[in-house]
Short mmCIF file of C-alpha atoms in Angstrom, two decimals:
data_model
loop_
_atom_site.label_atom_id
_atom_site.label_comp_id
_atom_site.label_asym_id
_atom_site.label_seq_id
_atom_site.Cartn_x
_atom_site.Cartn_y
_atom_site.Cartn_z
CA MET Z 1 132.11 -5.96 25.70
CA ARG Z 2 134.88 -5.40 28.23
CA GLY Z 3 132.31 -5.48 31.02
CA ARG Z 4 131.01 -8.83 29.82
CA ALA Z 5 134.52 -10.24 29.72
CA ALA Z 6 135.11 -9.08 33.27
CA ILE Z 7 131.90 -10.69 34.46
CA LEU Z 8 132.77 -13.90 32.69
CA ALA Z 9 136.25 -13.90 34.21
CA LEU Z 10 134.86 -13.33 37.70
CA THR Z 11 132.26 -16.05 37.22
CA LEU Z 12 134.84 -18.59 36.13
CA THR Z 13 137.10 -17.52 38.96
CA ALA Z 14 134.36 -18.11 41.42
CA LEU Z 15 133.95 -21.59 40.03
CA GLY Z 16 137.74 -22.13 40.23
CA CYS Z 17 137.97 -23.61 36.74
CA ALA Z 18 141.07 -23.83 34.62
CA GLN Z 19 140.43 -22.55 31.13
CA ASN Z 20 143.60 -23.85 29.58
CA ALA Z 21 145.24 -27.16 28.78
CA TYR Z 22 148.82 -28.21 28.28
CA PHE Z 23 150.15 -30.70 25.79
CA GLU Z 24 153.65 -31.65 26.86
CA LEU Z 25 155.51 -32.61 23.71
CA GLN Z 26 158.79 -34.39 24.28
CA VAL Z 27 161.12 -34.83 21.33
CA GLN Z 28 164.19 -37.01 21.50
CA LEU Z 29 166.64 -35.35 19.13
CA PRO Z 30 169.40 -37.23 17.36
CA ALA Z 31 173.09 -36.79 18.00
CA ALA Z 32 174.92 -34.34 15.76
CA PRO Z 33 177.09 -36.02 13.13
CA ALA Z 34 180.72 -35.87 14.19
CA GLY Z 35 182.35 -32.59 13.36
CA GLN Z 36 179.12 -30.91 12.24
CA THR Z 37 177.03 -28.24 13.85
CA TRP Z 38 173.27 -28.70 13.63
CA TYR Z 39 170.33 -27.08 15.37
CA ALA Z 40 166.86 -28.45 15.89
CA GLN Z 41 163.85 -26.17 15.81
CA VAL Z 42 160.36 -27.20 16.78
CA GLN Z 43 157.56 -25.29 15.10
CA VAL Z 44 153.98 -25.63 16.29
CA ARG Z 45 150.82 -24.48 14.55
CA ASP Z 46 147.19 -25.44 14.47
CA SER Z 47 146.06 -27.59 11.54
CA THR Z 48 144.84 -24.62 9.51
CA ASN Z 49 148.52 -24.22 8.65
CA PRO Z 50 149.46 -26.75 5.98
CA LEU Z 51 152.63 -28.72 6.51
CA SER Z 52 153.42 -28.43 2.81
CA ILE Z 53 154.77 -24.88 3.06
CA PRO Z 54 157.35 -23.32 5.37
CA TRP Z 55 155.98 -21.40 8.34
CA MET Z 56 157.03 -18.04 9.65
CA GLY Z 57 155.96 -15.85 12.54
CA PRO Z 58 154.98 -16.78 16.08
CA GLY Z 59 154.75 -20.43 17.03
CA ASP Z 60 158.43 -21.29 16.90
CA VAL Z 61 160.36 -22.50 19.91
CA PRO Z 62 163.95 -21.22 20.00
CA SER Z 63 166.24 -23.73 18.36
CA ILE Z 64 168.68 -25.81 20.35
CA PRO Z 65 172.00 -27.27 19.22
CA LEU Z 66 172.32 -31.02 18.71
CA GLU Z 67 174.85 -32.60 20.99
CA ALA Z 68 177.25 -35.53 20.72
CA SER Z 69 174.52 -37.84 22.02
CA PRO Z 70 170.72 -37.82 21.72
CA ARG Z 71 168.94 -35.34 23.97
CA TRP Z 72 165.39 -34.52 24.89
CA ASP Z 73 163.65 -31.29 24.00
CA CYS Z 74 160.46 -30.70 25.96
CA ILE Z 75 157.94 -28.12 24.83
CA SER Z 76 154.85 -27.15 26.78
CA ILE Z 77 152.10 -26.25 24.36
CA GLU Z 78 149.21 -24.33 25.85
CA GLY Z 79 145.79 -24.53 24.24
CA THR Z 80 142.38 -23.26 25.07
CA ARG Z 81 140.33 -25.09 22.48
CA PRO Z 82 139.69 -28.82 22.63
CA ASP Z 83 138.81 -29.05 18.94
CA VAL Z 84 142.22 -27.98 17.68
CA THR Z 85 144.45 -30.45 15.89
CA LEU Z 86 148.14 -29.57 16.03
CA HIS Z 87 150.74 -29.61 13.28
CA VAL Z 88 154.35 -29.88 14.42
CA ARG Z 89 157.48 -29.55 12.34
CA VAL Z 90 160.90 -30.48 13.69
CA ARG Z 91 163.46 -29.04 11.31
CA PHE Z 92 167.20 -29.40 11.36
CA CYS Z 93 169.29 -26.44 10.37
CA ARG Z 94 172.92 -25.39 10.18
CA SER Z 95 172.20 -22.03 11.81
CA PRO Z 96 170.11 -21.22 14.90
CA ASP Z 97 167.60 -19.10 12.97
CA CYS Z 98 167.48 -21.54 10.05
CA LEU Z 99 168.24 -18.73 7.67
CA ASP Z 100 171.71 -19.82 6.65
CA LEU Z 101 172.11 -20.31 2.91
CA GLU Z 102 172.70 -23.99 3.62
CA ASP Z 103 169.26 -24.07 5.25
CA GLY Z 104 167.29 -23.44 2.07
CA ASP Z 105 165.59 -26.81 2.23
CA PRO Z 106 166.15 -27.98 5.78
CA PRO Z 107 165.53 -31.67 6.52
CA GLN Z 108 162.47 -32.08 8.69
CA ARG Z 109 160.10 -34.46 10.45
CA LEU Z 110 156.38 -33.75 10.45
CA TYR Z 111 153.67 -34.66 12.92
CA SER Z 112 149.94 -34.20 13.24
CA PHE Z 113 148.36 -34.57 16.69
CA GLU Z 114 144.63 -35.08 16.79
CA THR Z 115 142.90 -32.83 19.36
CA PRO Z 116 145.54 -33.06 22.12
CA PHE Z 117 143.98 -30.41 24.39
CA TYR Z 118 141.52 -31.22 27.16
CA ILE Z 119 140.65 -28.14 29.21
CA GLY Z 120 142.02 -28.46 32.71
CA SER Z 121 144.16 -31.46 31.79
CA ARG Z 122 147.75 -32.14 30.92
CA THR Z 123 148.53 -34.53 28.10
CA TYR Z 124 151.85 -35.92 26.87
CA TYR Z 125 153.49 -37.43 23.84
CA ARG Z 126 157.01 -38.52 23.10
CA VAL Z 127 158.53 -38.68 19.65
CA GLN Z 128 161.96 -39.91 18.71
CA VAL Z 129 163.94 -38.70 15.77
CA PRO Z 130 166.74 -41.23 15.49
CA ARG Z 131 168.73 -39.32 12.90
CA ILE Z 132 168.71 -36.12 10.89
CA PRO Z 133 166.54 -36.90 7.84
CA VAL Z 134 169.17 -36.38 5.18
CA CYS Z 135 170.05 -39.29 2.95
CA THR Z 136 171.83 -40.77 0.00
CA THR Z 137 169.68 -43.91 -0.19
CA ASP Z 138 166.26 -44.97 1.11
CA ALA Z 139 167.98 -47.01 3.81
CA ASP Z 140 169.15 -43.76 5.42
CA CYS Z 141 165.56 -42.71 6.07
CA ALA Z 142 163.77 -43.74 9.26
CA SER Z 143 160.65 -42.38 7.59
CA GLY Z 144 159.96 -41.94 3.89
CA ALA Z 145 162.14 -42.43 0.85
CA CYS Z 146 165.28 -40.63 -0.22
CA ILE Z 147 164.37 -37.88 -2.67
CA GLU Z 148 167.02 -35.36 -3.63
CA GLU Z 149 169.04 -36.03 -0.46
CA ARG Z 150 166.07 -35.46 1.81
CA CYS Z 151 163.85 -38.08 3.41
CA GLY Z 152 160.55 -37.31 1.75
CA CYS Z 153 157.81 -38.97 -0.21
CA ALA Z 154 156.11 -38.91 -3.55
CA THR Z 155 153.15 -41.11 -2.61
CA SER Z 156 151.76 -42.63 0.59
CA ALA Z 157 153.48 -45.89 -0.41
CA ASP Z 158 156.76 -44.26 0.57
CA CYS Z 159 155.53 -43.68 4.15
CA GLY Z 160 154.82 -45.96 7.08
CA PRO Z 161 151.42 -47.35 8.11
CA THR Z 162 150.77 -44.58 10.63
CA GLU Z 163 151.93 -41.88 8.25
CA ARG Z 164 150.51 -39.96 5.32
CA CYS Z 165 152.43 -38.33 2.52
CA GLU Z 166 152.48 -34.56 2.15
CA PRO Z 167 154.11 -34.31 -1.31
CA GLY Z 168 156.96 -31.87 -1.36
CA ALA Z 169 157.22 -31.87 2.44
CA GLY Z 170 157.54 -35.48 3.57
CA CYS Z 171 155.78 -38.17 5.54
CA VAL Z 172 153.52 -36.89 8.30
CA THR Z 173 153.29 -39.05 11.42
CA VAL Z 174 149.65 -39.02 12.40
CA VAL Z 175 149.02 -39.38 16.13
CA THR Z 176 145.41 -40.14 16.90
CA ARG Z 177 143.70 -38.81 20.00
CA CYS Z 178 143.72 -42.20 21.70
CA GLN Z 179 147.52 -42.36 21.40
CA ILE Z 180 147.92 -39.10 23.33
CA GLU Z 181 148.85 -39.89 26.85
CA GLY Z 182 147.06 -38.49 29.87
CA CYS Z 183 144.58 -38.74 32.68
CA ILE Z 184 145.23 -42.32 33.70
CA GLU Z 185 147.15 -43.72 36.63
CA GLY Z 186 149.56 -46.60 36.30
CA PRO Z 187 151.86 -47.70 33.50
CA VAL Z 188 151.98 -46.28 30.03
CA SER Z 189 149.10 -47.67 28.02
CA ALA Z 190 148.71 -48.53 24.35
CA SER Z 191 145.51 -46.50 24.24
CA TYR Z 192 144.27 -43.64 26.31
CA CYS Z 193 140.66 -44.06 25.36
CA SER Z 194 138.04 -46.18 27.00
CA GLY Z 195 137.60 -49.43 25.11
CA GLU Z 196 133.88 -49.27 25.70
CA THR Z 197 132.97 -45.69 24.97
CA GLU Z 198 135.98 -44.49 22.93
CA GLN Z 199 136.10 -41.49 25.25
CA HIS Z 200 139.58 -40.19 25.96
CA PHE Z 201 140.48 -40.66 29.61
CA CYS Z 202 140.92 -36.90 29.91
CA GLU Z 203 137.23 -36.54 29.16
CA ARG Z 204 136.46 -38.73 32.18
CA ASN Z 205 139.29 -38.02 34.64
CA PRO Z 206 140.59 -34.59 33.70
CA SER Z 207 142.48 -33.93 36.91
CA ILE Z 208 144.76 -37.00 36.91
CA THR Z 209 148.28 -36.04 35.89
CA ARG Z 210 151.26 -38.28 35.26
CA ASP Z 211 154.27 -36.05 35.45
CA GLU Z 212 156.57 -39.00 36.06
CA THR Z 213 156.64 -39.55 32.32
CA PHE Z 214 158.09 -36.11 31.67
CA MET Z 215 161.55 -36.52 30.18
CA CYS Z 216 163.10 -33.12 30.92
CA SER Z 217 164.24 -31.84 34.28
CA ARG Z 218 162.15 -28.99 35.62
CA MET G 1 152.27 -40.31 -27.41
CA ALA G 2 154.03 -39.07 -24.31
CA VAL G 3 155.66 -42.45 -23.83
CA ARG G 4 156.80 -42.43 -27.46
CA ARG G 5 158.43 -39.07 -26.98
CA ARG G 6 160.37 -40.36 -24.02
CA LEU G 7 161.40 -43.47 -25.92
CA VAL G 8 162.69 -41.39 -28.80
CA ALA G 9 164.76 -39.50 -26.31
CA SER G 10 166.10 -42.65 -24.73
CA LEU G 11 167.32 -43.94 -28.13
CA LEU G 12 169.07 -40.68 -28.68
CA PHE G 13 171.06 -41.21 -25.53
CA CYS G 14 172.59 -44.34 -27.04
CA LEU G 15 173.19 -42.94 -30.52
CA CYS G 16 174.37 -39.46 -29.86
CA SER G 17 178.11 -39.34 -30.10
CA VAL G 18 178.73 -35.62 -30.47
CA GLY G 19 178.53 -34.32 -26.95
CA LEU G 20 179.26 -30.99 -25.45
CA SER G 21 182.61 -30.13 -24.13
CA ALA G 22 183.11 -29.79 -20.41
CA ARG G 23 181.75 -26.57 -19.08
CA ALA G 24 180.75 -24.91 -15.87
CA GLN G 25 177.56 -22.92 -15.63
CA THR G 26 175.87 -20.98 -12.96
CA ASP G 27 172.36 -19.75 -12.05
CA ALA G 28 169.49 -22.02 -13.09
CA ARG G 29 171.56 -23.74 -15.76
CA LEU G 30 172.75 -27.24 -15.18
CA SER G 31 176.45 -27.75 -15.54
CA CYS G 32 177.75 -30.90 -17.12
CA ALA G 33 181.06 -32.52 -17.90
CA ARG G 34 181.56 -35.59 -20.04
CA GLU G 35 184.22 -37.97 -18.80
CA PRO G 36 184.64 -41.46 -20.30
CA SER G 37 185.05 -42.88 -16.81
CA ASN G 38 181.54 -41.69 -15.90
CA GLU G 39 179.79 -43.12 -18.93
CA ALA G 40 178.58 -46.33 -17.30
CA GLU G 41 177.18 -44.50 -14.29
CA ALA G 42 175.51 -41.89 -16.48
CA ARG G 43 173.92 -44.59 -18.61
CA ALA G 44 172.62 -46.49 -15.59
CA LEU G 45 171.16 -43.29 -14.11
CA PHE G 46 169.53 -42.45 -17.41
CA VAL G 47 167.97 -45.91 -17.73
CA ALA G 48 166.64 -45.66 -14.16
CA GLY G 49 165.31 -42.17 -14.84
CA VAL G 50 163.52 -43.18 -18.02
CA ALA G 51 162.08 -46.24 -16.31
CA ALA G 52 160.71 -43.97 -13.60
CA THR G 53 159.18 -41.57 -16.11
CA ASN G 54 157.53 -44.47 -17.95
CA GLN G 55 155.89 -45.40 -14.63
CA GLU G 56 155.07 -41.74 -14.00
CA ARG G 57 157.25 -41.69 -10.89
CA TRP G 58 158.36 -38.19 -11.72
CA ALA G 59 159.89 -37.35 -8.35
CA ASP G 60 162.11 -40.43 -8.58
CA ALA G 61 163.07 -39.68 -12.16
CA ILE G 62 164.30 -36.15 -11.59
CA PRO G 63 167.44 -36.76 -9.51
CA SER G 64 168.52 -39.65 -11.77
CA LEU G 65 168.07 -37.66 -14.96
CA ARG G 66 169.71 -34.56 -13.53
CA ARG G 67 172.77 -36.51 -12.45
CA ALA G 68 172.82 -38.40 -15.76
CA TYR G 69 172.98 -35.07 -17.56
CA GLU G 70 175.67 -33.69 -15.29
CA LEU G 71 177.81 -36.72 -16.06
CA SER G 72 177.09 -37.00 -19.76
CA CYS G 73 175.91 -33.68 -21.28
CA HIS G 74 173.44 -35.75 -23.31
CA SER G 75 170.46 -33.85 -24.68
CA SER G 76 168.14 -36.81 -24.09
CA ALA G 77 168.78 -36.69 -20.34
CA LEU G 78 168.00 -32.98 -20.28
CA TYR G 79 164.88 -33.46 -22.41
CA ASN G 80 163.51 -36.11 -20.08
CA LEU G 81 164.43 -34.00 -17.06
CA GLY G 82 162.42 -31.10 -18.44
CA TYR G 83 159.54 -33.44 -19.24
CA SER G 84 159.51 -34.81 -15.67
CA LEU G 85 159.68 -31.36 -14.11
CA ARG G 86 156.81 -30.26 -16.32
CA ALA G 87 154.75 -33.27 -15.22
CA LEU G 88 155.30 -32.39 -11.57
CA GLY G 89 154.22 -28.78 -12.10
CA ARG G 90 157.69 -27.41 -11.48
CA HIS G 91 157.23 -25.03 -14.37
CA ARG G 92 160.10 -22.66 -13.64
CA GLU G 93 162.67 -25.42 -13.59
CA ALA G 94 161.03 -27.09 -16.61
CA ARG G 95 161.23 -23.83 -18.56
CA ASP G 96 164.91 -23.49 -17.69
CA ALA G 97 165.62 -27.08 -18.70
CA PHE G 98 163.93 -26.68 -22.11
CA ALA G 99 165.59 -23.31 -22.67
CA GLN G 100 168.98 -24.81 -21.93
CA LEU G 101 168.22 -27.78 -24.14
CA LEU G 102 167.43 -25.54 -27.12
CA SER G 103 170.35 -23.21 -26.57
CA ASP G 104 173.05 -25.78 -25.83
CA HIS G 105 171.98 -28.60 -28.10
CA THR G 106 171.55 -27.12 -31.52
CA ASP G 107 171.84 -30.53 -33.12
CA LEU G 108 168.59 -31.70 -31.55
CA PRO G 109 166.55 -33.80 -34.03
CA GLY G 110 163.45 -32.27 -35.55
CA GLU G 111 160.63 -33.88 -33.58
CA LEU G 112 162.34 -33.39 -30.24
CA ARG G 113 163.20 -29.81 -31.10
CA ASP G 114 159.57 -29.12 -32.05
CA ASN G 115 158.38 -30.67 -28.80
CA ALA G 116 160.96 -28.78 -26.79
CA VAL G 117 159.98 -25.47 -28.37
CA ARG G 118 156.31 -26.14 -27.67
CA TYR G 119 156.98 -27.17 -24.07
CA LEU G 120 159.18 -24.15 -23.52
CA ASP G 121 156.39 -21.83 -24.68
CA GLN G 122 153.89 -23.61 -22.42
CA GLU G 123 156.15 -23.58 -19.38
CA ARG G 124 157.06 -19.92 -19.85
CA ALA G 125 153.36 -19.10 -19.71
CA ARG G 126 152.87 -21.14 -16.53
CA VAL G 127 155.61 -19.59 -14.42
CA ALA G 128 154.08 -17.42 -11.72
CA VAL G 129 155.75 -14.16 -10.74
CA LEU G 130 155.63 -12.16 -7.56
CA GLU G 131 156.58 -8.53 -8.23
CA LEU G 132 157.77 -6.57 -5.23
CA LEU G 133 157.00 -2.93 -5.89
CA ASP G 134 158.19 0.25 -4.18
CA ILE G 135 161.49 -1.05 -2.81
CA GLU G 136 163.97 1.79 -3.16
CA PRO G 137 166.89 0.88 -5.44
CA ASP G 138 169.43 1.63 -2.70
CA LEU G 139 167.70 -0.56 -0.12
CA ARG G 140 168.83 -4.17 0.11
CA PRO G 141 166.30 -6.00 2.26
CA ARG G 142 166.91 -9.64 3.01
CA ILE G 143 164.31 -11.54 0.97
CA ILE G 144 163.24 -14.99 2.16
CA PHE G 145 160.80 -16.79 -0.16
CA ASP G 146 159.43 -20.16 0.91
CA GLY G 147 162.27 -20.42 3.39
CA ARG G 148 164.98 -19.73 0.84
CA GLU G 149 166.98 -16.58 0.52
CA VAL G 150 166.48 -14.69 -2.77
CA PRO G 151 169.49 -12.63 -3.83
CA ASP G 152 168.67 -9.00 -4.48
CA GLU G 153 170.79 -7.83 -7.43
CA GLY G 154 169.29 -4.34 -7.32
CA ALA G 155 166.88 -4.64 -10.23
CA ARG G 156 163.53 -2.97 -9.51
CA PRO G 157 160.88 -4.12 -9.18
CA VAL G 158 162.18 -7.31 -7.60
CA ARG G 159 160.71 -10.25 -9.51
CA ILE G 160 160.45 -13.66 -7.87
CA GLU G 161 159.57 -16.46 -10.22
CA THR G 162 157.87 -19.53 -8.83
CA ASP G 163 155.23 -22.15 -9.51
CA ALA G 164 151.54 -22.17 -8.70
CA GLY G 165 150.66 -22.91 -5.09
CA THR G 166 150.74 -21.45 -1.61
CA HIS G 167 153.80 -19.39 -0.84
CA ALA G 168 155.34 -17.41 2.00
CA LEU G 169 157.46 -14.31 1.69
CA ALA G 170 159.40 -12.35 4.32
CA LEU G 171 161.46 -9.22 3.79
CA ARG G 172 163.77 -8.01 6.55
CA LEU G 173 165.33 -4.58 6.71
CA ASP G 174 167.35 -3.33 9.63
CA GLY G 175 165.39 -1.00 11.89
CA HIS G 176 162.05 -1.98 10.38
CA GLU G 177 159.28 -4.41 11.08
CA PRO G 178 159.57 -7.51 8.86
CA TYR G 179 157.25 -7.42 5.88
CA LEU G 180 155.35 -10.69 5.65
CA TRP G 181 153.11 -12.08 2.91
CA ASN G 182 151.38 -15.41 2.54
CA GLY G 183 149.19 -16.30 -0.38
CA GLU G 184 148.23 -18.42 -3.34
CA LEU G 185 149.53 -18.04 -6.86
CA ALA G 186 147.93 -19.58 -9.93
CA ASP G 187 149.65 -20.87 -13.05
CA GLY G 188 151.13 -17.95 -14.95
CA GLN G 189 149.85 -15.37 -12.48
CA ASN G 190 151.80 -12.12 -12.15
CA LEU G 191 151.04 -10.68 -8.74
CA PRO G 192 152.33 -7.22 -7.81
CA ILE G 193 152.82 -6.57 -4.11
CA LEU G 194 153.33 -3.12 -2.67
CA VAL G 195 156.05 -3.44 -0.06
CA ARG G 196 155.89 -0.98 2.81
CA PHE G 197 158.57 -1.11 5.49
CA VAL G 198 157.35 0.22 8.84
CA PRO G 199 160.10 1.61 11.08
CA LEU G 200 160.37 -0.03 14.47
CA ALA G 201 158.72 2.03 17.20
CA THR G 202 161.24 4.22 18.99
CA GLY G 203 159.03 5.26 21.89
CA GLY G 204 159.16 8.93 20.92
CA GLY G 205 156.41 11.24 19.69
CA ASP G 206 153.40 12.80 21.41
CA PHE G 207 150.91 10.63 19.60
CA GLU G 208 152.50 7.39 20.80
CA TRP G 209 152.91 8.68 24.36
CA GLY G 210 149.27 9.65 24.36
CA TRP G 211 148.22 6.15 23.50
CA ILE G 212 150.62 4.67 26.02
CA VAL G 213 149.26 6.83 28.80
CA LEU G 214 145.73 6.04 27.79
CA GLY G 215 146.58 2.33 27.72
CA VAL G 216 148.13 2.46 31.17
CA VAL G 217 145.10 4.24 32.60
CA ALA G 218 142.71 1.82 30.95
CA ALA G 219 144.73 -1.13 32.18
CA ALA G 220 144.72 0.27 35.72
CA VAL G 221 140.95 0.70 35.64
CA VAL G 222 140.36 -2.83 34.36
CA ALA G 223 142.92 -4.29 36.73
CA GLY G 224 141.32 -2.52 39.69
CA ALA G 225 137.95 -3.92 38.72
CA ILE G 226 138.93 -7.53 38.38
CA GLY G 227 142.34 -7.65 40.05
CA LEU G 228 141.46 -10.08 42.77
CA GLY G 229 139.52 -12.24 40.39
CA VAL G 230 142.38 -12.46 37.92
CA ALA G 231 144.82 -13.41 40.64
CA LEU G 232 142.59 -16.21 41.77
CA GLN G 233 141.89 -17.25 38.22
CA ASP G 234 145.61 -17.45 37.43
CA ALA G 235 146.08 -19.75 40.36
CA ALA G 236 143.49 -22.10 38.91
CA GLN G 237 145.23 -22.32 35.51
CA LEU G 238 147.56 -25.13 34.57
CA ALA G 239 151.24 -24.20 34.43
CA PRO G 240 153.73 -25.54 31.91
CA LEU G 241 156.18 -28.25 32.90
CA SER G 242 158.84 -26.88 30.59
CA ASP G 243 160.24 -23.38 30.28
CA ARG G 244 160.01 -23.79 26.51
CA THR G 245 156.41 -22.90 25.81
CA VAL G 246 154.13 -22.18 22.89
CA ARG G 247 150.58 -20.96 22.98
CA ILE G 248 148.16 -22.15 20.35
CA GLY G 249 145.03 -20.49 19.13
CA GLY G 250 142.82 -18.16 21.03
CA SER G 251 139.31 -17.85 22.09
#
């Protein structure tokens, strides 16, 4: 078995092929409310992990503190399978490890990214979280309705047109594959799929990168 | 019939004049305090809560009814709260609500009392329990269940009550690997789990050294065989733009 793996590795090396892909997720985090300490933690899993329950174990990026003004958090997600759909949870906690007693039911935003990995390509997406999803009324929620001081949902009617409701967890922003940026030159486009064939541009031009849209300094 | 039960309860809210005195309660019990200045707000919350239950918007009804009870101590608010929790499958909270209703409101009218007793029995049977076995009484691991800390009062086995569904458990004990469990519980299921804490590796012991040496030798052999290839292959791989990285899935 090991011998076969070595042969395969050497063969691929000879061909000079990348076997991985990167999805560069850029999250604009909200400002911390005055006088309060909050941390944002991005958790990433494949879609076999339901968004309706908390996650533990590997797949968490270390949390970062919110600042007095909005800031970007950029996460490079490496994948090796083009058929994987990603689930992402951005949760807001009062302690860095999200295990403070106040963090029992941390407010969160949820995302589902349809097949963002194209082997040998780099793809991008930017999300903005304008405010921490805690609330006293529905008007406080950028997404969902106010349920027990958290922006959540009971039915899909509570969520926006590009969202679905995960009862008990909240509205899930669904990002389709054609919304995932990559493999095209020029300005940001509304769709990253061919209008004729519905192919994603990364299926046609895998080597074109557009790092100028990366929001974090390297 | 269900709507009628809720309507009966809503009438009670208007008629009931003998309330409970102010009190403070802990644990799963709801505390309540009746103040004349809060009566209008409590009534409005109750009306909104009952309207939501009549439309089967249970999740909307719960916060209104809970707050209505906190401000009024009215049995009808607590009855409807228990009913809504039951409808949403939050059996543990529903059980606690009906238990509190029966213990704190002894003047509950006959039909509502009969319903409450029946619901309490049903909800008790639906609460799922995770039993953590083999935790020494003098150990106090940190218990995180579905992201919330569970206090360990020292009773053994540790019993965690919850509702049916998928759940996640983590136990942390200094100097040991975390004990993790993920799984599904059915209505009323009592699932015993044998908890084994594994001490963190210290690097000592002949057996471990043997494996380490073997691993190093094996790695050297493999590296020698494909070293150049791996180096070239690495160069062909994409690199992350950020230093905050996550790897998803495998082969």
